[in-house]
Amino acid sequence: MIRFASQKKDLLPSQFYNLKADLPSLPPPPLNPQTKEALKPEELEVIFPRGFIAQEGTLDSFVAIPGEVRAAYELYRPTPLIYAAGLKKALDTPAHILYKYEGVGPTGSHKSNTAIMQAYLAAQEGVEILTTETGAGQWGSALAHAGSFFGLKVKVFMVRVSYRQKPGRKTMMKLFGAEVEESPSPSTKIGKKFYQEDPNHPGSLGIAISEAVEVAVKHPEAKYSLGSVLDAVLMHQTVIGQEAIKQLEQVGLQPDIIIGCVGGGSNFAGLAFPFLRQHLKEGREIKFIAVEPVACPTLTKGNLRYDHGDTAGMTPLLFMFTLGMEFIPPPIHSGGLRYHGMAPLVSHLVKLGLVQPMACSQEKIFAAAKIFLQSEGILPAPESSHAIAVVIDEALRAREEKQEKVILFNLSGHGFLDISAYDQGK
Ligand SMILES: Cc1ncc(COP(=O)(O)O)c(C=O)c1O
């Protein structure tokens, strides 16, 4: 068996894939937070670049990737598709396990796939500053890199618990020239409210989003950039699944099971959506599993309803699985999965029964990360380890059932800058 599929440049897609074009039904539309009417695209212009808004609303099956963005992708794409021979041996399973390794991105995760596209769109329109939130710092550092690439200033609100747990990513963002503040911060109206109650407030992605949106709304030269959840962000990530389809063809395998971790849903969607297209159009049978933390069980315990994407209620209302905009998840080490909501598209797929959600405890994911490190030699991000924990369960089930299942998962990022989390974790 070939251990690495080809990474030839011609595998890099020239278009993003838009699942909305092929779905039997669409999720209910976002609503204006004040009027509660369906949101008009122009109402988003105060927050997002127009090019991004157009991508958010499109129903075209494919959207072209601009040449400059493809050139930036070529720094690290196509990412490797790796046959997990070591893990297969360690688990003594007949299953074939493969992973798409997004940790080779410039800052160590899949987040660059959308950061580069979003920074490009903002720069095209003369935006000077991009504001954003970040949990573990993967998204913030990806946007800091993309901003420096396209000549934009980046201002990041980093969730306090992660700022303190993961100082390495804060340093990386600053090295790229970004400004980084702990959230909740004393420098915004919404941040101040929480900061004054408790200067050590652990923060949440919901609060950090409110802070970043508040700054973007106040400054006409600034726009806001979101690292997950939105349709366009999920679409940018489909470069992952499109490459994986071609790479799997080379090794002559087709997946029976596709697994990804979910925070806002983007890396899971990026891998799964092009395969969902095959399922919807060609009837190919694939089990799709989205894995979240027990500590932030949006899909497994949340309700499917309209809710705000942030804690202050400034963002549009999205129809999604949510734990409620006020939910502050416990300070687990998977900072990128501490989000109260879920992408409307991923939520819709769960409702349609096309995606199966599962939750894993922190203890379980740390154990899975250790098995993976020892068998594959890569330290996974704690977020990605949620996918690995379920991969191990499925591979062991295949052993029990003596079935040669093909399991594909997204290794969304490496954990080299999460080392202190592993030090403290069990
Ligand atoms: C490595 C990694 N994986 C997964 C996620 C979760 O985000 P999403 O569900 O949008 O992929 C994050 C978020 O920061 C992350 O850093």
Coordinates of C-alpha atoms in Angstrom, one line a residue, residues 37-367:
E37 CA -36.7 39.7 8.8
A38 CA -34.6 37.6 6.3
L39 CA -31.3 39.4 6.1
K40 CA -30.6 41.4 3.0
P41 CA -27.0 40.9 1.7
E42 CA -26.3 44.7 1.8
E43 CA -27.1 44.7 5.5
L44 CA -23.9 42.7 6.0
E45 CA -21.7 45.3 4.3
V46 CA -20.9 47.1 7.6
I47 CA -19.2 43.9 8.8
F48 CA -17.9 41.9 5.7
P49 CA -16.3 42.7 2.4
R50 CA -18.8 42.7 -0.5
G51 CA -16.9 39.9 -2.3
F52 CA -17.3 37.7 0.7
I53 CA -21.0 38.5 1.0
A54 CA -21.5 37.5 -2.6
Q55 CA -19.8 34.1 -1.9
E56 CA -21.9 33.7 1.2
G57 CA -25.1 34.0 -0.8
T58 CA -24.3 32.2 -4.0
L59 CA -26.1 29.0 -5.1
D60 CA -23.6 28.3 -7.9
S61 CA -22.2 24.8 -7.7
F62 CA -18.6 26.0 -8.1
V63 CA -16.8 29.3 -7.4
A64 CA -13.5 30.0 -9.1
I65 CA -10.4 30.3 -6.9
P66 CA -8.5 33.5 -7.9
G67 CA -5.0 33.1 -9.3
E68 CA -3.4 35.0 -6.4
V69 CA -5.2 32.8 -3.9
R70 CA -4.1 29.6 -5.7
A71 CA -0.5 30.9 -5.7
A72 CA -0.7 31.4 -1.9
Y73 CA -2.2 27.9 -1.5
E74 CA 0.7 26.5 -3.5
L75 CA 2.9 27.3 -0.5
Y76 CA 1.4 24.2 1.2
R77 CA -1.3 22.6 -1.0
P78 CA -2.1 19.9 -2.0
T79 CA -1.7 18.7 1.5
P80 CA -0.7 15.1 2.0
L81 CA -3.2 12.2 2.2
I82 CA -1.4 9.7 4.4
Y83 CA -2.2 6.0 4.8
A84 CA -2.0 5.5 8.6
A85 CA 0.0 2.3 8.5
G86 CA 1.4 2.8 12.1
L87 CA -2.1 3.3 13.6
K88 CA -3.5 0.3 11.7
K89 CA -0.7 -1.8 13.1
A90 CA -1.1 -0.5 16.6
L91 CA -4.9 -1.2 16.6
D92 CA -4.4 -4.5 14.8
T93 CA -7.4 -3.7 12.6
P94 CA -8.3 -4.8 9.0
A95 CA -9.6 -1.2 8.5
H96 CA -7.7 1.1 6.1
I97 CA -7.2 4.4 7.8
L98 CA -6.2 7.5 5.9
Y99 CA -5.9 11.1 6.9
K100 CA -5.7 14.4 5.1
Y101 CA -3.0 16.3 7.0
E102 CA -3.9 20.0 7.2
G103 CA -1.2 20.7 9.8
V104 CA 1.3 21.4 7.0
G105 CA -0.4 24.8 6.5
P106 CA 1.7 27.9 7.2
T107 CA 0.5 28.2 10.8
G108 CA -0.3 24.5 11.4
S109 CA -4.0 24.1 10.6
H110 CA -6.7 24.1 7.9
K111 CA -7.6 27.7 8.8
S112 CA -5.3 29.2 6.2
N113 CA -7.6 27.8 3.4
T114 CA -10.3 30.5 4.3
A115 CA -7.9 33.1 5.9
I116 CA -6.1 33.5 2.6
M117 CA -9.3 33.8 0.6
Q118 CA -10.9 36.2 3.0
A119 CA -7.8 38.4 3.3
Y120 CA -7.6 38.5 -0.5
L121 CA -11.2 39.6 -0.8
A122 CA -10.7 42.3 1.8
A123 CA -7.5 43.6 0.2
Q124 CA -9.3 43.8 -3.2
E125 CA -11.8 46.3 -1.7
G126 CA -9.2 48.5 0.0
V127 CA -10.0 47.3 3.6
E128 CA -7.2 48.3 5.9
I129 CA -7.8 46.3 9.0
L130 CA -9.4 42.9 9.6
T131 CA -10.7 42.1 13.1
T132 CA -11.3 38.6 14.4
E133 CA -11.6 36.3 17.4
T134 CA -9.6 33.2 18.1
G135 CA -9.8 30.3 20.5
A136 CA -6.7 28.2 20.6
G137 CA -5.0 30.7 18.3
Q138 CA -5.1 28.6 15.1
W139 CA -7.5 30.8 13.3
G140 CA -5.9 34.0 14.6
S141 CA -2.5 33.0 13.5
A142 CA -3.8 31.9 10.1
L143 CA -5.5 35.3 9.6
A144 CA -2.4 37.1 10.9
H145 CA -0.3 35.3 8.2
A146 CA -2.9 35.9 5.5
G147 CA -3.2 39.6 6.5
S148 CA 0.6 40.1 6.3
F149 CA 0.6 38.3 2.9
F150 CA -2.0 40.8 1.4
G151 CA -0.8 43.9 3.3
L152 CA -3.6 44.2 5.9
K153 CA -3.5 44.9 9.6
V154 CA -5.0 42.2 11.8
K155 CA -6.5 42.8 15.2
V156 CA -7.3 39.6 17.2
F157 CA -9.3 39.0 20.3
M158 CA -8.0 35.8 21.8
V159 CA -10.1 34.0 24.3
R160 CA -8.4 34.5 27.7
V161 CA -8.2 30.8 28.8
S162 CA -6.4 30.0 25.5
Y163 CA -4.2 33.1 25.6
R164 CA -2.8 31.8 28.8
Q165 CA -2.8 28.1 27.9
K166 CA -1.2 28.7 24.5
P167 CA 1.3 31.6 24.6
G168 CA 3.1 30.2 21.5
R169 CA 0.3 31.1 19.1
K170 CA 0.0 34.6 20.6
T171 CA 3.7 35.0 19.9
M172 CA 3.2 33.7 16.3
M173 CA 0.4 36.2 15.6
K174 CA 2.5 39.1 16.9
L175 CA 5.5 38.0 14.8
F176 CA 3.2 38.2 11.8
G177 CA 2.5 41.8 12.9
A178 CA -1.0 41.3 14.3
E179 CA -2.3 43.0 17.4
V180 CA -3.5 40.5 20.0
E181 CA -5.7 41.2 23.0
E182 CA -7.0 38.9 25.7
S183 CA -10.8 38.5 25.6
P184 CA -12.9 39.6 27.4
S185 CA -10.9 42.8 27.1
P186 CA -11.4 46.2 28.8
S187 CA -11.2 48.0 25.4
T188 CA -14.7 47.2 24.0
K189 CA -18.1 47.9 25.4
I190 CA -19.1 44.2 25.5
G191 CA -15.6 43.0 26.7
K192 CA -15.7 45.6 29.5
K193 CA -19.0 44.2 30.8
F194 CA -17.4 40.8 31.5
Y195 CA -14.0 42.1 32.3
Q196 CA -15.3 44.3 35.1
E197 CA -17.2 41.4 36.6
D198 CA -14.1 39.3 36.6
P199 CA -10.7 40.3 35.1
N200 CA -9.8 36.6 35.0
H201 CA -13.0 35.7 33.1
P202 CA -12.0 32.6 30.9
G203 CA -13.9 34.1 27.9
S204 CA -15.5 32.3 25.0
L205 CA -15.6 32.4 21.3
G206 CA -19.0 34.1 21.5
I207 CA -17.7 37.0 23.6
A208 CA -14.5 37.4 21.4
I209 CA -16.7 37.5 18.3
S210 CA -18.8 40.3 19.8
E211 CA -15.6 42.3 20.6
A212 CA -14.2 41.9 17.1
V213 CA -17.5 42.8 15.4
E214 CA -17.9 45.8 17.7
V215 CA -14.4 47.1 16.6
A216 CA -15.2 46.5 12.9
V217 CA -18.6 48.3 13.1
K218 CA -16.9 51.3 14.7
H219 CA -14.1 51.7 12.2
P220 CA -15.1 52.3 8.5
E221 CA -11.6 51.1 7.4
A222 CA -12.0 47.8 9.2
K223 CA -14.0 44.7 8.4
Y224 CA -14.6 41.5 10.4
S225 CA -13.4 38.1 9.4
L226 CA -14.9 34.8 10.8
G227 CA -12.9 31.6 10.8
S228 CA -15.8 29.1 10.6
V229 CA -19.7 28.7 10.7
L230 CA -20.6 30.7 7.6
D231 CA -21.5 29.0 4.3
A232 CA -18.6 30.8 2.4
V233 CA -16.0 29.7 5.0
L234 CA -17.2 26.1 4.7
M235 CA -17.0 26.4 0.9
H236 CA -13.4 27.7 1.1
Q237 CA -12.5 24.6 3.0
T238 CA -13.7 22.2 0.3
V239 CA -10.2 22.3 -1.3
I240 CA -9.5 19.6 1.3
G241 CA -12.2 17.1 0.2
Q242 CA -11.7 17.8 -3.5
E243 CA -8.0 17.0 -3.2
A244 CA -8.8 13.9 -1.1
I245 CA -11.1 12.5 -3.8
K246 CA -8.3 12.7 -6.4
Q247 CA -5.7 11.3 -4.0
L248 CA -7.9 8.4 -3.0
E249 CA -8.5 7.5 -6.7
Q250 CA -4.7 7.2 -7.0
V251 CA -4.5 4.6 -4.2
G252 CA -7.7 2.9 -5.4
L253 CA -9.7 3.3 -2.3
Q254 CA -13.2 4.8 -1.5
P255 CA -14.2 5.8 2.0
D256 CA -16.9 4.0 3.9
I257 CA -16.6 6.4 6.9
I258 CA -15.6 10.1 7.0
I259 CA -14.8 11.7 10.3
G260 CA -13.9 15.2 11.4
C261 CA -14.0 17.3 14.6
V262 CA -16.4 20.2 14.8
G263 CA -16.1 23.6 16.5
G264 CA -18.0 25.8 14.1
G265 CA -18.0 23.0 11.4
S266 CA -15.5 24.2 8.8
N267 CA -12.8 21.5 8.7
F268 CA -15.4 18.7 8.8
A269 CA -17.4 20.4 6.0
G270 CA -14.2 20.9 4.0
L271 CA -13.4 17.2 3.9
A272 CA -17.0 15.9 3.9
F273 CA -18.9 18.2 1.4
P274 CA -17.2 17.0 -1.8
F275 CA -17.9 13.4 -0.7
L276 CA -21.5 14.4 0.2
R277 CA -21.8 15.5 -3.4
Q278 CA -20.9 12.0 -4.5
H279 CA -23.5 10.6 -2.0
L280 CA -26.2 13.0 -3.2
K281 CA -25.5 12.7 -6.9
E282 CA -24.2 9.2 -7.3
G283 CA -25.8 7.5 -4.3
R284 CA -22.4 6.5 -2.9
E285 CA -22.9 5.1 0.6
I286 CA -20.7 6.9 3.2
K287 CA -21.2 7.3 6.9
F288 CA -20.3 10.9 8.0
I289 CA -19.4 11.5 11.6
A290 CA -18.9 15.0 13.2
V291 CA -17.2 14.9 16.6
E292 CA -17.5 17.5 19.3
P293 CA -16.4 17.8 23.0
V294 CA -18.7 16.5 25.8
A295 CA -17.9 19.8 27.4
C296 CA -19.4 21.8 24.5
P297 CA -22.1 19.4 23.1
T298 CA -23.7 21.7 20.5
L299 CA -24.9 19.0 18.1
T300 CA -25.6 16.2 20.6
K301 CA -27.3 18.3 23.3
G302 CA -28.2 21.7 21.8
N303 CA -31.4 22.8 20.2
L304 CA -32.0 23.5 16.5
R305 CA -33.3 27.1 16.4
Y306 CA -32.4 30.7 15.6
D307 CA -29.7 32.1 17.7
H308 CA -27.0 34.8 17.5
G309 CA -23.4 33.8 16.5
D310 CA -22.0 35.9 19.3
T311 CA -22.7 36.6 23.0
A312 CA -23.7 40.2 22.7
G313 CA -26.4 39.5 20.0
M314 CA -24.8 41.8 17.4
T315 CA -24.5 39.2 14.6
P316 CA -27.4 38.0 12.5
L317 CA -29.6 35.2 13.8
L318 CA -28.5 31.9 12.4
F319 CA -30.7 28.8 12.3
M320 CA -28.4 26.3 13.9
F321 CA -27.9 23.8 16.7
T322 CA -27.0 25.9 19.7
L323 CA -26.4 25.7 23.4
G324 CA -27.5 29.3 23.7
M325 CA -25.5 32.4 23.1
E326 CA -24.9 32.9 26.8
F327 CA -23.3 29.4 27.2
I328 CA -19.7 29.7 28.4
P329 CA -18.0 26.3 27.9
P330 CA -15.7 25.0 30.5
P331 CA -12.0 25.8 29.9
I332 CA -11.1 22.6 28.0
H333 CA -7.8 22.5 26.0
S334 CA -9.6 22.3 22.7
G335 CA -10.1 26.1 22.5
G336 CA -11.2 25.9 18.8
L337 CA -14.2 23.7 19.8
R338 CA -15.5 26.0 22.6
Y339 CA -18.3 27.5 20.5
H340 CA -22.0 27.6 21.5
G341 CA -23.3 27.2 17.9
M342 CA -22.7 25.2 14.8
A343 CA -22.6 26.0 11.1
P344 CA -26.2 26.2 9.8
L345 CA -25.2 23.9 6.9
V346 CA -23.7 21.2 9.2
S347 CA -26.7 21.6 11.5
H348 CA -29.1 21.1 8.6
L349 CA -27.2 17.9 7.5
V350 CA -27.6 16.5 11.0
K351 CA -31.3 17.3 10.9
L352 CA -31.6 15.6 7.5
G353 CA -29.8 12.5 9.0
L354 CA -26.9 12.8 6.6
V355 CA -24.4 13.5 9.3
Q356 CA -24.1 11.7 12.6
P357 CA -22.9 13.7 15.6
M358 CA -20.9 12.3 18.5
A359 CA -19.2 13.7 21.6
C360 CA -15.9 12.7 23.3
S361 CA -14.5 13.6 26.7
Q362 CA -11.2 15.4 27.1
E363 CA -9.7 12.3 28.8
K364 CA -10.6 10.1 25.8
I365 CA -9.2 12.6 23.2
F366 CA -5.9 12.9 25.1
A367 CA -5.5 9.1 25.2

